[in-house]
PDB file of C-alpha atoms in Angstrom:
ATOM      1  CA  MET S   1     160.702  93.791 112.648  1.00 43.00           C
ATOM      2  CA  THR S   2     158.177  95.161 110.129  1.00 61.00           C
ATOM      3  CA  ALA S   3     159.944  96.569 106.942  1.00 90.00           C
ATOM      4  CA  THR S   4     158.663 100.073 106.258  1.00 92.00           C
ATOM      5  CA  GLU S   5     159.823 102.559 103.686  1.00 93.00           C
ATOM      6  CA  SER S   6     159.115 106.241 103.374  1.00 95.00           C
ATOM      7  CA  GLY S   7     159.061 108.253 100.176  1.00 96.00           C
ATOM      8  CA  THR S   8     157.336 110.765  97.995  1.00 97.00           C
ATOM      9  CA  TYR S   9     154.676 109.302  95.695  1.00 97.00           C
ATOM     10  CA  ARG S  10     152.275 110.510  92.914  1.00 97.00           C
ATOM     11  CA  VAL S  11     148.792 109.063  93.253  1.00 96.00           C
ATOM     12  CA  TYR S  12     147.399 107.388  90.085  1.00 93.00           C
ATOM     13  CA  GLY S  13     144.116 106.112  91.533  1.00 83.00           C
ATOM     14  CA  ILE S  14     142.333 102.820  92.266  1.00 71.00           C
ATOM     15  CA  ASP S  15     144.168 100.037  90.449  1.00 58.00           C
ATOM     16  CA  ASP S  16     141.652  97.212  89.949  1.00 56.00           C
ATOM     17  CA  GLY S  17     138.332  97.943  91.708  1.00 63.00           C
ATOM     18  CA  GLU S  18     139.329  95.862  94.718  1.00 72.00           C
ATOM     19  CA  GLY S  19     140.201  98.649  97.130  1.00 80.00           C
ATOM     20  CA  ARG S  20     143.807  99.086  96.006  1.00 88.00           C
ATOM     21  CA  LEU S  21     145.585 102.360  95.406  1.00 92.00           C
ATOM     22  CA  ARG S  22     148.180 102.839  92.750  1.00 93.00           C
ATOM     23  CA  LEU S  23     151.215 105.059  93.637  1.00 96.00           C
ATOM     24  CA  VAL S  24     154.470 105.872  91.754  1.00 96.00           C
ATOM     25  CA  GLU S  25     157.437 106.933  93.797  1.00 96.00           C
ATOM     26  CA  ARG S  26     158.895 110.200  92.547  1.00 93.00           C
ATOM     27  CA  GLY S  27     162.071 109.522  90.537  1.00 90.00           C
ATOM     28  CA  THR S  28     160.879 106.178  89.398  1.00 94.00           C
ATOM     29  CA  GLU S  29     158.573 104.703  86.795  1.00 93.00           C
ATOM     30  CA  GLU S  30     157.427 101.672  88.807  1.00 90.00           C
ATOM     31  CA  PRO S  31     153.832 101.712  90.065  1.00 92.00           C
ATOM     32  CA  THR S  32     153.177 100.366  93.559  1.00 93.00           C
ATOM     33  CA  VAL S  33     149.808  98.967  94.552  1.00 93.00           C
ATOM     34  CA  VAL S  34     148.800  99.405  98.160  1.00 95.00           C
ATOM     35  CA  ARG S  35     145.675  98.614 100.175  1.00 93.00           C
ATOM     36  CA  ALA S  36     143.195 101.495 100.118  1.00 91.00           C
ATOM     37  CA  ASP S  37     140.620 100.299 102.660  1.00 89.00           C
ATOM     38  CA  GLY S  38     140.456  98.848 106.184  1.00 88.00           C
ATOM     39  CA  TYR S  39     142.295 101.739 107.874  1.00 92.00           C
ATOM     40  CA  ASP S  40     141.426 103.585 111.125  1.00 94.00           C
ATOM     41  CA  GLU S  41     140.889 107.251 111.318  1.00 94.00           C
ATOM     42  CA  PRO S  42     142.396 109.694 110.598  1.00 94.00           C
ATOM     43  CA  LEU S  43     144.338 107.737 108.084  1.00 95.00           C
ATOM     44  CA  ALA S  44     141.115 106.260 106.487  1.00 92.00           C
ATOM     45  CA  GLY S  45     139.771 109.785 105.832  1.00 93.00           C
ATOM     46  CA  ALA S  46     143.022 110.972 104.359  1.00 94.00           C
ATOM     47  CA  ILE S  47     143.163 108.055 101.987  1.00 93.00           C
ATOM     48  CA  ALA S  48     139.604 108.540 100.957  1.00 90.00           C
ATOM     49  CA  ASP S  49     140.318 112.189 100.103  1.00 92.00           C
ATOM     50  CA  LEU S  50     143.069 111.296  97.699  1.00 93.00           C
ATOM     51  CA  ARG S  51     142.732 112.055  93.992  1.00 94.00           C
ATOM     52  CA  PRO S  52     144.890 110.969  90.991  1.00 95.00           C
ATOM     53  CA  GLY S  53     147.632 113.559  90.638  1.00 96.00           C
ATOM     54  CA  HIS S  54     148.094 114.312  94.302  1.00 97.00           C
ATOM     55  CA  LEU S  55     151.669 114.172  95.544  1.00 97.00           C
ATOM     56  CA  VAL S  56     152.097 112.712  98.933  1.00 97.00           C
ATOM     57  CA  ASP S  57     154.691 111.797 101.487  1.00 98.00           C
ATOM     58  CA  ALA S  58     153.905 108.256 102.617  1.00 97.00           C
ATOM     59  CA  THR S  59     155.232 105.389 104.646  1.00 97.00           C
ATOM     60  CA  LEU S  60     154.528 101.877 103.331  1.00 96.00           C
ATOM     61  CA  ASP S  61     154.459  98.780 105.435  1.00 95.00           C
ATOM     62  CA  TRP S  62     155.849  95.928 103.243  1.00 94.00           C
ATOM     63  CA  GLY S  63     154.905  93.290 105.844  1.00 91.00           C
ATOM     64  CA  THR S  64     151.476  92.896 104.257  1.00 89.00           C
ATOM     65  CA  GLU S  65     150.259  91.793 100.924  1.00 88.00           C
ATOM     66  CA  PRO S  66     149.423  94.101  99.328  1.00 89.00           C
ATOM     67  CA  PRO S  67     151.473  96.710 101.270  1.00 94.00           C
ATOM     68  CA  THR S  68     149.636  99.132 103.580  1.00 95.00           C
ATOM     69  CA  LEU S  69     150.060 102.775 104.371  1.00 96.00           C
ATOM     70  CA  THR S  70     151.122 103.764 107.892  1.00 95.00           C
ATOM     71  CA  ASP S  71     151.498 107.459 107.392  1.00 95.00           C
ATOM     72  CA  LEU S  72     150.299 109.908 104.719  1.00 97.00           C
ATOM     73  CA  THR S  73     150.693 113.590 104.141  1.00 97.00           C
ATOM     74  CA  VAL S  74     149.402 115.448 101.025  1.00 97.00           C
ATOM     75  CA  ARG S  75     152.117 117.767  99.623  1.00 97.00           C
ATOM     76  CA  THR S  76     150.280 119.194  96.591  1.00 97.00           C
ATOM     77  CA  GLU S  77     146.846 118.671  95.115  1.00 97.00           C
ATOM     78  CA  THR S  78     147.690 118.595  91.494  1.00 98.00           C
ATOM     79  CA  LEU S  79     145.025 116.653  89.538  1.00 97.00           C
ATOM     80  CA  LEU S  80     145.428 114.214  86.740  1.00 97.00           C
ATOM     81  CA  PHE S  81     142.784 113.434  84.019  1.00 97.00           C
ATOM     82  CA  ALA S  82     142.643 111.469  80.772  1.00 97.00           C
ATOM     83  CA  ALA S  83     140.394 111.230  77.676  1.00 98.00           C
ATOM     84  CA  ASP S  84     141.040 108.638  75.052  1.00 97.00           C
ATOM     85  CA  GLY S  85     139.615 108.580  71.596  1.00 96.00           C
ATOM     86  CA  THR S  86     138.353 112.136  71.444  1.00 96.00           C
ATOM     87  CA  PRO S  87     136.667 112.925  68.162  1.00 94.00           C
ATOM     88  CA  ASP S  88     138.924 115.922  67.625  1.00 94.00           C
ATOM     89  CA  ILE S  89     141.689 118.007  69.105  1.00 96.00           C
ATOM     90  CA  PHE S  90     142.268 121.814  69.269  1.00 96.00           C
ATOM     91  CA  GLU S  91     144.133 123.652  66.616  1.00 95.00           C
ATOM     92  CA  ARG S  92     147.009 124.656  68.810  1.00 96.00           C
ATOM     93  CA  ALA S  93     147.850 121.027  69.419  1.00 97.00           C
ATOM     94  CA  GLN S  94     147.814 120.237  65.710  1.00 97.00           C
ATOM     95  CA  ASP S  95     150.100 123.226  65.016  1.00 97.00           C
ATOM     96  CA  THR S  96     152.471 122.165  67.757  1.00 97.00           C
ATOM     97  CA  PHE S  97     152.655 118.582  66.336  1.00 97.00           C
ATOM     98  CA  GLU S  98     153.395 119.966  62.841  1.00 97.00           C
ATOM     99  CA  GLN S  99     156.336 121.916  64.350  1.00 96.00           C
ATOM    100  CA  ALA S 100     157.500 118.755  66.185  1.00 96.00           C
ATOM    101  CA  ARG S 101     157.541 116.980  62.814  1.00 95.00           C
ATOM    102  CA  ILE S 102     159.612 119.655  61.253  1.00 96.00           C
ATOM    103  CA  GLU S 103     162.122 119.609  64.124  1.00 96.00           C
ATOM    104  CA  GLU S 104     161.898 115.737  64.360  1.00 94.00           C
ATOM    105  CA  MET S 105     161.159 115.711  68.046  1.00 95.00           C
ATOM    106  CA  PRO S 106     158.925 112.942  69.242  1.00 94.00           C
ATOM    107  CA  ILE S 107     157.965 114.931  72.340  1.00 96.00           C
ATOM    108  CA  TYR S 108     157.449 118.680  71.780  1.00 97.00           C
ATOM    109  CA  PRO S 109     156.564 121.463  74.295  1.00 97.00           C
ATOM    110  CA  THR S 110     155.048 124.864  73.870  1.00 97.00           C
ATOM    111  CA  THR S 111     153.743 127.404  76.314  1.00 97.00           C
ATOM    112  CA  THR S 112     150.196 128.719  75.874  1.00 97.00           C
ATOM    113  CA  HIS S 113     148.818 132.104  76.986  1.00 97.00           C
ATOM    114  CA  ASP S 114     145.562 133.556  78.122  1.00 95.00           C
ATOM    115  CA  THR S 115     143.888 136.491  76.386  1.00 93.00           C
ATOM    116  CA  ASP S 116     146.047 138.928  78.558  1.00 94.00           C
ATOM    117  CA  GLY S 117     149.140 137.256  77.253  1.00 95.00           C
ATOM    118  CA  GLU S 118     149.956 135.571  80.616  1.00 95.00           C
ATOM    119  CA  PRO S 119     151.173 131.885  80.540  1.00 96.00           C
ATOM    120  CA  ASN S 120     148.291 129.646  81.435  1.00 97.00           C
ATOM    121  CA  GLY S 121     149.694 126.192  80.468  1.00 97.00           C
ATOM    122  CA  VAL S 122     152.327 124.014  78.901  1.00 98.00           C
ATOM    123  CA  LEU S 123     151.271 121.842  75.980  1.00 98.00           C
ATOM    124  CA  TYR S 124     153.210 118.720  74.942  1.00 98.00           C
ATOM    125  CA  THR S 125     152.435 116.702  71.886  1.00 98.00           C
ATOM    126  CA  VAL S 126     153.766 113.077  71.858  1.00 97.00           C
ATOM    127  CA  ALA S 127     154.017 111.158  68.608  1.00 95.00           C
ATOM    128  CA  LYS S 128     152.459 107.729  68.643  1.00 88.00           C
ATOM    129  CA  GLN S 129     155.047 104.959  68.744  1.00 82.00           C
ATOM    130  CA  ALA S 130     155.287 102.138  66.225  1.00 78.00           C
ATOM    131  CA  GLY S 131     154.781  98.631  67.498  1.00 77.00           C
ATOM    132  CA  GLU S 132     152.989  97.519  70.695  1.00 75.00           C
ATOM    133  CA  ARG S 133     154.199 100.213  73.037  1.00 84.00           C
ATOM    134  CA  ASP S 134     151.362 102.432  74.234  1.00 93.00           C
ATOM    135  CA  LEU S 135     152.877 105.629  75.561  1.00 94.00           C
ATOM    136  CA  PHE S 136     149.552 107.194  76.281  1.00 96.00           C
ATOM    137  CA  ALA S 137     148.688 104.413  78.630  1.00 94.00           C
ATOM    138  CA  GLU S 138     152.128 104.594  80.253  1.00 94.00           C
ATOM    139  CA  PHE S 139     151.729 108.285  80.962  1.00 95.00           C
ATOM    140  CA  CYS S 140     148.309 107.715  82.386  1.00 93.00           C
ATOM    141  CA  ASP S 141     149.316 105.024  84.762  1.00 91.00           C
ATOM    142  CA  GLY S 142     152.730 106.308  85.829  1.00 93.00           C
ATOM    143  CA  ARG S 143     155.011 103.833  83.940  1.00 94.00           C
ATOM    144  CA  LYS S 144     156.148 106.956  82.020  1.00 95.00           C
ATOM    145  CA  THR S 145     156.690 109.750  84.454  1.00 94.00           C
ATOM    146  CA  ILE S 146     155.353 113.313  84.202  1.00 96.00           C
ATOM    147  CA  GLU S 147     157.698 114.441  86.997  1.00 96.00           C
ATOM    148  CA  PRO S 148     160.313 116.233  84.746  1.00 95.00           C
ATOM    149  CA  MET S 149     157.486 118.247  83.078  1.00 96.00           C
ATOM    150  CA  LEU S 150     156.110 119.294  86.473  1.00 97.00           C
ATOM    151  CA  GLY S 151     159.590 119.940  87.836  1.00 95.00           C
ATOM    152  CA  LYS S 152     160.387 122.309  85.018  1.00 95.00           C
ATOM    153  CA  LEU S 153     157.264 124.387  85.947  1.00 95.00           C
ATOM    154  CA  GLN S 154     158.303 124.724  89.529  1.00 94.00           C
ATOM    155  CA  GLU S 155     161.830 125.687  88.581  1.00 94.00           C
ATOM    156  CA  GLY S 156     160.379 128.429  86.343  1.00 92.00           C
ATOM    157  CA  GLY S 157     158.299 129.814  89.225  1.00 93.00           C
ATOM    158  CA  ALA S 158     154.936 128.287  88.484  1.00 95.00           C
ATOM    159  CA  ASP S 159     153.869 126.594  91.826  1.00 95.00           C
ATOM    160  CA  PRO S 160     151.436 123.673  92.032  1.00 96.00           C
ATOM    161  CA  PRO S 161     148.697 122.586  92.182  1.00 97.00           C
ATOM    162  CA  TYR S 162     148.216 122.110  88.475  1.00 98.00           C
ATOM    163  CA  GLU S 163     145.726 120.088  86.318  1.00 98.00           C
ATOM    164  CA  VAL S 164     147.280 117.557  83.939  1.00 98.00           C
ATOM    165  CA  PHE S 165     145.281 116.360  80.993  1.00 98.00           C
ATOM    166  CA  CYS S 166     146.270 113.458  78.832  1.00 98.00           C
ATOM    167  CA  LEU S 167     144.186 113.638  75.664  1.00 98.00           C
ATOM    168  CA  ARG S 168     144.327 111.153  72.766  1.00 97.00           C
ATOM    169  CA  PRO S 169     142.449 112.030  69.624  1.00 97.00           C
ATOM    170  CA  ALA S 170     140.999 109.080  67.690  1.00 95.00           C
ATOM    171  CA  THR S 171     142.343 109.990  64.247  1.00 93.00           C
ATOM    172  CA  GLU S 172     145.622 111.905  64.934  1.00 95.00           C
ATOM    173  CA  PRO S 173     149.141 110.450  65.009  1.00 95.00           C
ATOM    174  CA  PHE S 174     149.871 111.970  68.326  1.00 96.00           C
ATOM    175  CA  PHE S 175     148.427 112.584  71.802  1.00 97.00           C
ATOM    176  CA  VAL S 176     148.517 115.510  74.178  1.00 98.00           C
ATOM    177  CA  ILE S 177     149.744 116.188  77.619  1.00 98.00           C
ATOM    178  CA  TYR S 178     148.492 119.652  78.656  1.00 98.00           C
ATOM    179  CA  ILE S 179     149.372 121.086  82.042  1.00 98.00           C
ATOM    180  CA  ALA S 180     147.037 123.866  83.166  1.00 98.00           C
ATOM    181  CA  LEU S 181     148.974 126.077  85.556  1.00 98.00           C
ATOM    182  CA  ASP S 182     145.999 127.249  87.519  1.00 96.00           C
ATOM    183  CA  ALA S 183     144.056 124.320  88.928  1.00 96.00           C
ATOM    184  CA  GLY S 184     140.333 125.164  88.628  1.00 95.00           C
ATOM    185  CA  GLY S 185     141.127 128.060  86.374  1.00 96.00           C
ATOM    186  CA  LEU S 186     139.614 129.000  83.075  1.00 97.00           C
ATOM    187  CA  LEU S 187     141.970 126.820  80.936  1.00 97.00           C
ATOM    188  CA  ALA S 188     141.202 123.768  83.030  1.00 98.00           C
ATOM    189  CA  GLU S 189     137.542 124.424  82.966  1.00 97.00           C
ATOM    190  CA  THR S 190     137.632 124.774  79.259  1.00 97.00           C
ATOM    191  CA  LEU S 191     139.375 121.431  78.780  1.00 97.00           C
ATOM    192  CA  HIS S 192     136.840 119.788  81.103  1.00 98.00           C
ATOM    193  CA  ASP S 193     133.958 121.198  79.175  1.00 97.00           C
ATOM    194  CA  GLU S 194     135.442 120.185  75.667  1.00 97.00           C
ATOM    195  CA  TYR S 195     136.730 116.722  76.512  1.00 97.00           C
ATOM    196  CA  ASP S 196     135.008 115.514  79.705  1.00 96.00           C
ATOM    197  CA  PRO S 197     138.110 113.757  80.895  1.00 96.00           C
ATOM    198  CA  ALA S 198     138.102 111.374  83.895  1.00 95.00           C
ATOM    199  CA  PRO S 199     140.750 110.329  86.387  1.00 92.00           C
ATOM    200  CA  PRO S 200     142.954 107.569  84.989  1.00 86.00           C
TER     201      PRO S 200
END
């Protein structure tokens, strides 16, 4: 009997340019690589429409190498973007990191607001780690999960989809995870215009 497993996964994109899709099961920090091509419709079309950041319910067939998908349903169309080595970073991020230093917190959140005073995003600054560990890369590929950050937003009444931006300035001792509450909204558009991020 073929071994199948169903779960909820965050999409992190094409893994290696060879038609493979990288997924991370929610509640874990262990990426799973599955085949992304060779499917029949309608599954082929559903897979082709996936974008990094989408949350999906999926069934995986472990009887093949790599595993294949046998069922797929998109739950939310949150999007994930990354920009590494940016020449600068916005002032609010710098101020937030300085507060993190004062409070000695390696990961520090703050809520941002639009010109009307309404919450439009949650900004996290993450201090760079000493040694070989690259937390920025881990957040970008799912080895370090963003699920608790997104879960807090839903618990607070901000429903997905969101746009999540991982931004690492070239000359600062921190990087940024910025969650825009309104996918396609003004904050997300501004971050796209300023940093031109790409799916990880």
